[in-house]
Amino acid sequence: MSEKKKNMLLQGGILAGAGLITKIIGFAYRIPMSNMMGEEGNGLYSIAFGIYNVALTISSYSLPLAVSKMVSAKIAKEEYRNMHRVVVNAFLYALVAGLVIMIGLYLGAGAIEGVYNKQGLARPLRILAPTTFVVAILGVFRGYFQGHGDMVPTSISQILEQVANAIVSVLATWQFMKIYQESKESASYGAAGGTLGTLAGAASALFFMIAFYLLTKRRYHKRRRRNERVESNSHIMKVLFITLIPVVLSQTIYQIGYTIDDFMFSNLMPRRGYTDLEITSLQGVFNTQYNQLINLPVAIATAMAASTLPSIVISRMQNDLWGMHQKITQVIKVNMIIAFPSAIGLAVLAKPIMLMLFPSLTTHHEQAVILLASGSSAVIFYAISSLTTSILQGANFMRIPVIHSAVSLAIHIALLGILLMFTDLNVYALVICNVLFPVIVSVLNCRSITTEVGYEWEYKETFLKPLYASVAMGFVAFAVYQAVSQRISNIYVSCIAAIVPAVLVYGVTVIQIGCFSEEELLAIPGGAKLARFLPY
């Protein structure tokens, strides 16, 4: 196993680990925050955050990926002056785009509140507006370090960002709810307190990245060749836009899907006789209780996708097709080993998970359990769609994922409209379409990776074996939980008693059925210890 491949997995593991830590922190602080805000406050918070994510996607969400791709390509060709110009132009783009989106979101918050027919929505939106500018600048720094193959600065900044976010969000929500508890808009103030933490977290991460760059810039400084061909700023900006636009469109389609769901749900459900309070509460359950749990394991795939991109770009620039195929196999296998058990675990333990994490959720508790159990498969398909999108972009097929996402979104919107208008599925229609969207993207992306990249899928090793091991794990978890919970009323003890043997069964099964070869295990950090238990 080459050192480059080991380093890719190590860096991917670092970023994935940081992504998981940040998601755990994010999930942990959302529990007390959501319990303080209540279902209406959660609904306002989730809708505001969905709109913010769309604004962020347009202005800067794609910057780390685009800058990383361009920086790694320049480094592969040893064009260090051009690499420097890429970063400078990316900063100019971030400044302009961040300011425009910030001003637009702040001034347009009132109009957006009217469109969504959600009183109090403008308040959290105005606090989120300056965050878009901060995150735009932050994205350039992260892309710069990721392009060098160094995921450590991004990982540290993400953890720091989430810690600051957690502290400020909980404290601000508690304080705002206390001050405005007699107000009719207490839910709106609570949501605003939660969004204040997002701004504080982004600012903390930016200060760290600036300090880190100033302290370590010599480490990343490469000697510039005298005969290096220097590209004009206009050419670099053109290439930056060519790189950014497909990524922006692809990510915008992903993010706008949630916002469109909120918009359609808010405007179509009154026709079925639902009140504004019921609608907002159901949206809070879907976006907070369901989506937060689904997004927790997906964070690993997102981080691995970001870390894989520079390595795939370099392999493509060096015409190393075999190396690129090996990297694709490794990163997808690692993610499926995590995604399948996560999905099945969430499904079989949905009820105790909801009882433990959201004890204040009384009105819609049963619905939240059904949502999680029926929609947990989204973990697998969002992981596949995120990874395959990054693979296609790294292989320079930038437009293909955009087309696939657009096709999937069109089907998603059409089906959601039909289900909301002609059935009484209400919030269950959201989860059906939430699973359908990544399924379509995954299928289309996988097909294009075969036809365009020439990759041959190892379906049995990549998908079927992890599924088999995960099903075995699920049976054990469910059986043990049922047996223990009938004798012990403590839900925490019952869950731990179910999870421990289930994890052991899964680990043994994965090794015994040969999900990984010895060579692949040795490439994974810590895999040498696991390789000793291989049966072959």
PDB file of C-alpha atoms in Angstrom, residues 96-205:
ATOM      1  CA  VAL A  96     -18.063  40.221  -2.680  1.00  0.00           C
ATOM      2  CA  ALA A  97     -20.395  37.211  -2.528  1.00  0.00           C
ATOM      3  CA  GLY A  98     -20.439  37.196   1.274  1.00  0.00           C
ATOM      4  CA  LEU A  99     -21.333  40.877   1.485  1.00  0.00           C
ATOM      5  CA  VAL A 100     -24.057  40.676  -1.174  1.00  0.00           C
ATOM      6  CA  ILE A 101     -25.739  37.657   0.420  1.00  0.00           C
ATOM      7  CA  MET A 102     -25.412  39.136   3.925  1.00  0.00           C
ATOM      8  CA  ILE A 103     -27.093  42.394   2.921  1.00  0.00           C
ATOM      9  CA  GLY A 104     -29.756  40.608   0.882  1.00  0.00           C
ATOM     10  CA  LEU A 105     -30.658  38.200   3.672  1.00  0.00           C
ATOM     11  CA  TYR A 106     -30.755  40.927   6.329  1.00  0.00           C
ATOM     12  CA  LEU A 107     -32.885  43.353   4.303  1.00  0.00           C
ATOM     13  CA  GLY A 108     -35.087  40.620   2.856  1.00  0.00           C
ATOM     14  CA  ALA A 109     -35.834  38.850   6.150  1.00  0.00           C
ATOM     15  CA  GLY A 110     -39.210  40.548   6.504  1.00  0.00           C
ATOM     16  CA  ALA A 111     -40.267  39.637   2.981  1.00  0.00           C
ATOM     17  CA  ILE A 112     -39.201  36.016   3.505  1.00  0.00           C
ATOM     18  CA  GLU A 113     -41.274  35.899   6.704  1.00  0.00           C
ATOM     19  CA  GLY A 114     -44.295  36.965   4.659  1.00  0.00           C
ATOM     20  CA  VAL A 115     -43.694  34.402   1.928  1.00  0.00           C
ATOM     21  CA  TYR A 116     -43.436  31.558   4.447  1.00  0.00           C
ATOM     22  CA  ASN A 117     -46.322  32.949   6.496  1.00  0.00           C
ATOM     23  CA  LYS A 118     -44.307  32.367   9.683  1.00  0.00           C
ATOM     24  CA  GLN A 119     -44.549  35.195  12.205  1.00  0.00           C
ATOM     25  CA  GLY A 120     -41.207  35.770  13.934  1.00  0.00           C
ATOM     26  CA  LEU A 121     -39.098  34.126  11.202  1.00  0.00           C
ATOM     27  CA  ALA A 122     -37.323  37.404  10.344  1.00  0.00           C
ATOM     28  CA  ARG A 123     -35.670  37.662  13.764  1.00  0.00           C
ATOM     29  CA  PRO A 124     -33.394  34.574  13.526  1.00  0.00           C
ATOM     30  CA  LEU A 125     -32.754  35.292   9.834  1.00  0.00           C
ATOM     31  CA  ARG A 126     -31.299  38.733  10.601  1.00  0.00           C
ATOM     32  CA  ILE A 127     -28.883  37.206  13.111  1.00  0.00           C
ATOM     33  CA  LEU A 128     -27.823  34.566  10.591  1.00  0.00           C
ATOM     34  CA  ALA A 129     -27.189  37.173   7.851  1.00  0.00           C
ATOM     35  CA  PRO A 130     -23.653  38.258   8.935  1.00  0.00           C
ATOM     36  CA  THR A 131     -22.714  34.612   9.434  1.00  0.00           C
ATOM     37  CA  THR A 132     -22.804  34.127   5.651  1.00  0.00           C
ATOM     38  CA  PHE A 133     -20.007  36.689   5.255  1.00  0.00           C
ATOM     39  CA  VAL A 134     -17.859  35.136   7.994  1.00  0.00           C
ATOM     40  CA  VAL A 135     -18.265  31.627   6.590  1.00  0.00           C
ATOM     41  CA  ALA A 136     -17.329  32.816   3.081  1.00  0.00           C
ATOM     42  CA  ILE A 137     -13.907  33.993   4.267  1.00  0.00           C
ATOM     43  CA  LEU A 138     -13.524  30.898   6.438  1.00  0.00           C
ATOM     44  CA  GLY A 139     -14.186  28.666   3.421  1.00  0.00           C
ATOM     45  CA  VAL A 140     -11.173  30.001   1.512  1.00  0.00           C
ATOM     46  CA  PHE A 141      -8.806  29.209   4.387  1.00  0.00           C
ATOM     47  CA  ARG A 142     -10.203  25.692   4.704  1.00  0.00           C
ATOM     48  CA  GLY A 143      -9.937  25.074   0.972  1.00  0.00           C
ATOM     49  CA  TYR A 144      -6.325  26.301   0.972  1.00  0.00           C
ATOM     50  CA  PHE A 145      -5.200  23.806   3.618  1.00  0.00           C
ATOM     51  CA  GLN A 146      -7.309  20.958   2.200  1.00  0.00           C
ATOM     52  CA  GLY A 147      -5.760  21.567  -1.219  1.00  0.00           C
ATOM     53  CA  HIS A 148      -2.369  20.901   0.399  1.00  0.00           C
ATOM     54  CA  GLY A 149      -3.716  17.605   1.682  1.00  0.00           C
ATOM     55  CA  ASP A 150      -3.718  18.845   5.283  1.00  0.00           C
ATOM     56  CA  MET A 151      -7.086  18.297   6.977  1.00  0.00           C
ATOM     57  CA  VAL A 152      -5.872  19.106  10.511  1.00  0.00           C
ATOM     58  CA  PRO A 153      -6.519  22.921  10.429  1.00  0.00           C
ATOM     59  CA  THR A 154     -10.014  22.397   9.047  1.00  0.00           C
ATOM     60  CA  SER A 155     -10.702  19.674  11.622  1.00  0.00           C
ATOM     61  CA  ILE A 156      -9.572  21.808  14.578  1.00  0.00           C
ATOM     62  CA  SER A 157     -11.511  24.828  13.322  1.00  0.00           C
ATOM     63  CA  GLN A 158     -14.662  22.737  12.915  1.00  0.00           C
ATOM     64  CA  ILE A 159     -14.454  21.434  16.475  1.00  0.00           C
ATOM     65  CA  LEU A 160     -13.718  24.917  17.840  1.00  0.00           C
ATOM     66  CA  GLU A 161     -16.598  26.333  15.813  1.00  0.00           C
ATOM     67  CA  GLN A 162     -19.041  23.783  17.161  1.00  0.00           C
ATOM     68  CA  VAL A 163     -17.922  24.169  20.784  1.00  0.00           C
ATOM     69  CA  ALA A 164     -18.421  27.952  20.635  1.00  0.00           C
ATOM     70  CA  ASN A 165     -21.700  27.402  18.805  1.00  0.00           C
ATOM     71  CA  ALA A 166     -22.937  24.993  21.477  1.00  0.00           C
ATOM     72  CA  ILE A 167     -22.076  27.228  24.428  1.00  0.00           C
ATOM     73  CA  VAL A 168     -23.502  30.438  22.992  1.00  0.00           C
ATOM     74  CA  SER A 169     -26.594  28.755  21.483  1.00  0.00           C
ATOM     75  CA  VAL A 170     -27.684  27.125  24.726  1.00  0.00           C
ATOM     76  CA  LEU A 171     -26.947  30.166  26.886  1.00  0.00           C
ATOM     77  CA  ALA A 172     -28.551  32.629  24.457  1.00  0.00           C
ATOM     78  CA  THR A 173     -31.646  30.461  23.966  1.00  0.00           C
ATOM     79  CA  TRP A 174     -32.075  30.061  27.720  1.00  0.00           C
ATOM     80  CA  GLN A 175     -31.585  33.790  28.345  1.00  0.00           C
ATOM     81  CA  PHE A 176     -33.878  34.916  25.510  1.00  0.00           C
ATOM     82  CA  MET A 177     -36.627  32.475  26.518  1.00  0.00           C
ATOM     83  CA  LYS A 178     -36.348  33.689  30.118  1.00  0.00           C
ATOM     84  CA  ILE A 179     -36.481  37.393  29.225  1.00  0.00           C
ATOM     85  CA  TYR A 180     -39.323  37.060  26.704  1.00  0.00           C
ATOM     86  CA  GLN A 181     -41.281  34.228  28.346  1.00  0.00           C
ATOM     87  CA  GLU A 182     -44.397  36.418  28.611  1.00  0.00           C
ATOM     88  CA  SER A 183     -44.195  37.556  24.986  1.00  0.00           C
ATOM     89  CA  LYS A 184     -46.361  36.013  22.277  1.00  0.00           C
ATOM     90  CA  GLU A 185     -43.185  35.711  20.198  1.00  0.00           C
ATOM     91  CA  SER A 186     -41.106  33.898  22.807  1.00  0.00           C
ATOM     92  CA  ALA A 187     -40.551  31.050  20.319  1.00  0.00           C
ATOM     93  CA  SER A 188     -39.091  33.516  17.825  1.00  0.00           C
ATOM     94  CA  TYR A 189     -36.712  34.942  20.419  1.00  0.00           C
ATOM     95  CA  GLY A 190     -35.661  31.431  21.399  1.00  0.00           C
ATOM     96  CA  ALA A 191     -34.878  30.610  17.760  1.00  0.00           C
ATOM     97  CA  ALA A 192     -32.914  33.863  17.487  1.00  0.00           C
ATOM     98  CA  GLY A 193     -30.848  32.864  20.522  1.00  0.00           C
ATOM     99  CA  GLY A 194     -30.006  29.576  18.850  1.00  0.00           C
ATOM    100  CA  THR A 195     -28.844  31.288  15.672  1.00  0.00           C
ATOM    101  CA  LEU A 196     -26.626  33.651  17.661  1.00  0.00           C
ATOM    102  CA  GLY A 197     -24.468  30.649  18.500  1.00  0.00           C
ATOM    103  CA  THR A 198     -23.976  29.919  14.797  1.00  0.00           C
ATOM    104  CA  LEU A 199     -22.471  33.368  14.284  1.00  0.00           C
ATOM    105  CA  ALA A 200     -20.246  33.062  17.358  1.00  0.00           C
ATOM    106  CA  GLY A 201     -19.002  29.646  16.230  1.00  0.00           C
ATOM    107  CA  ALA A 202     -18.137  30.790  12.704  1.00  0.00           C
ATOM    108  CA  ALA A 203     -16.292  33.854  14.041  1.00  0.00           C
ATOM    109  CA  SER A 204     -14.266  31.686  16.448  1.00  0.00           C
ATOM    110  CA  ALA A 205     -13.255  29.325  13.651  1.00  0.00           C
TER     111      ALA A 205
END
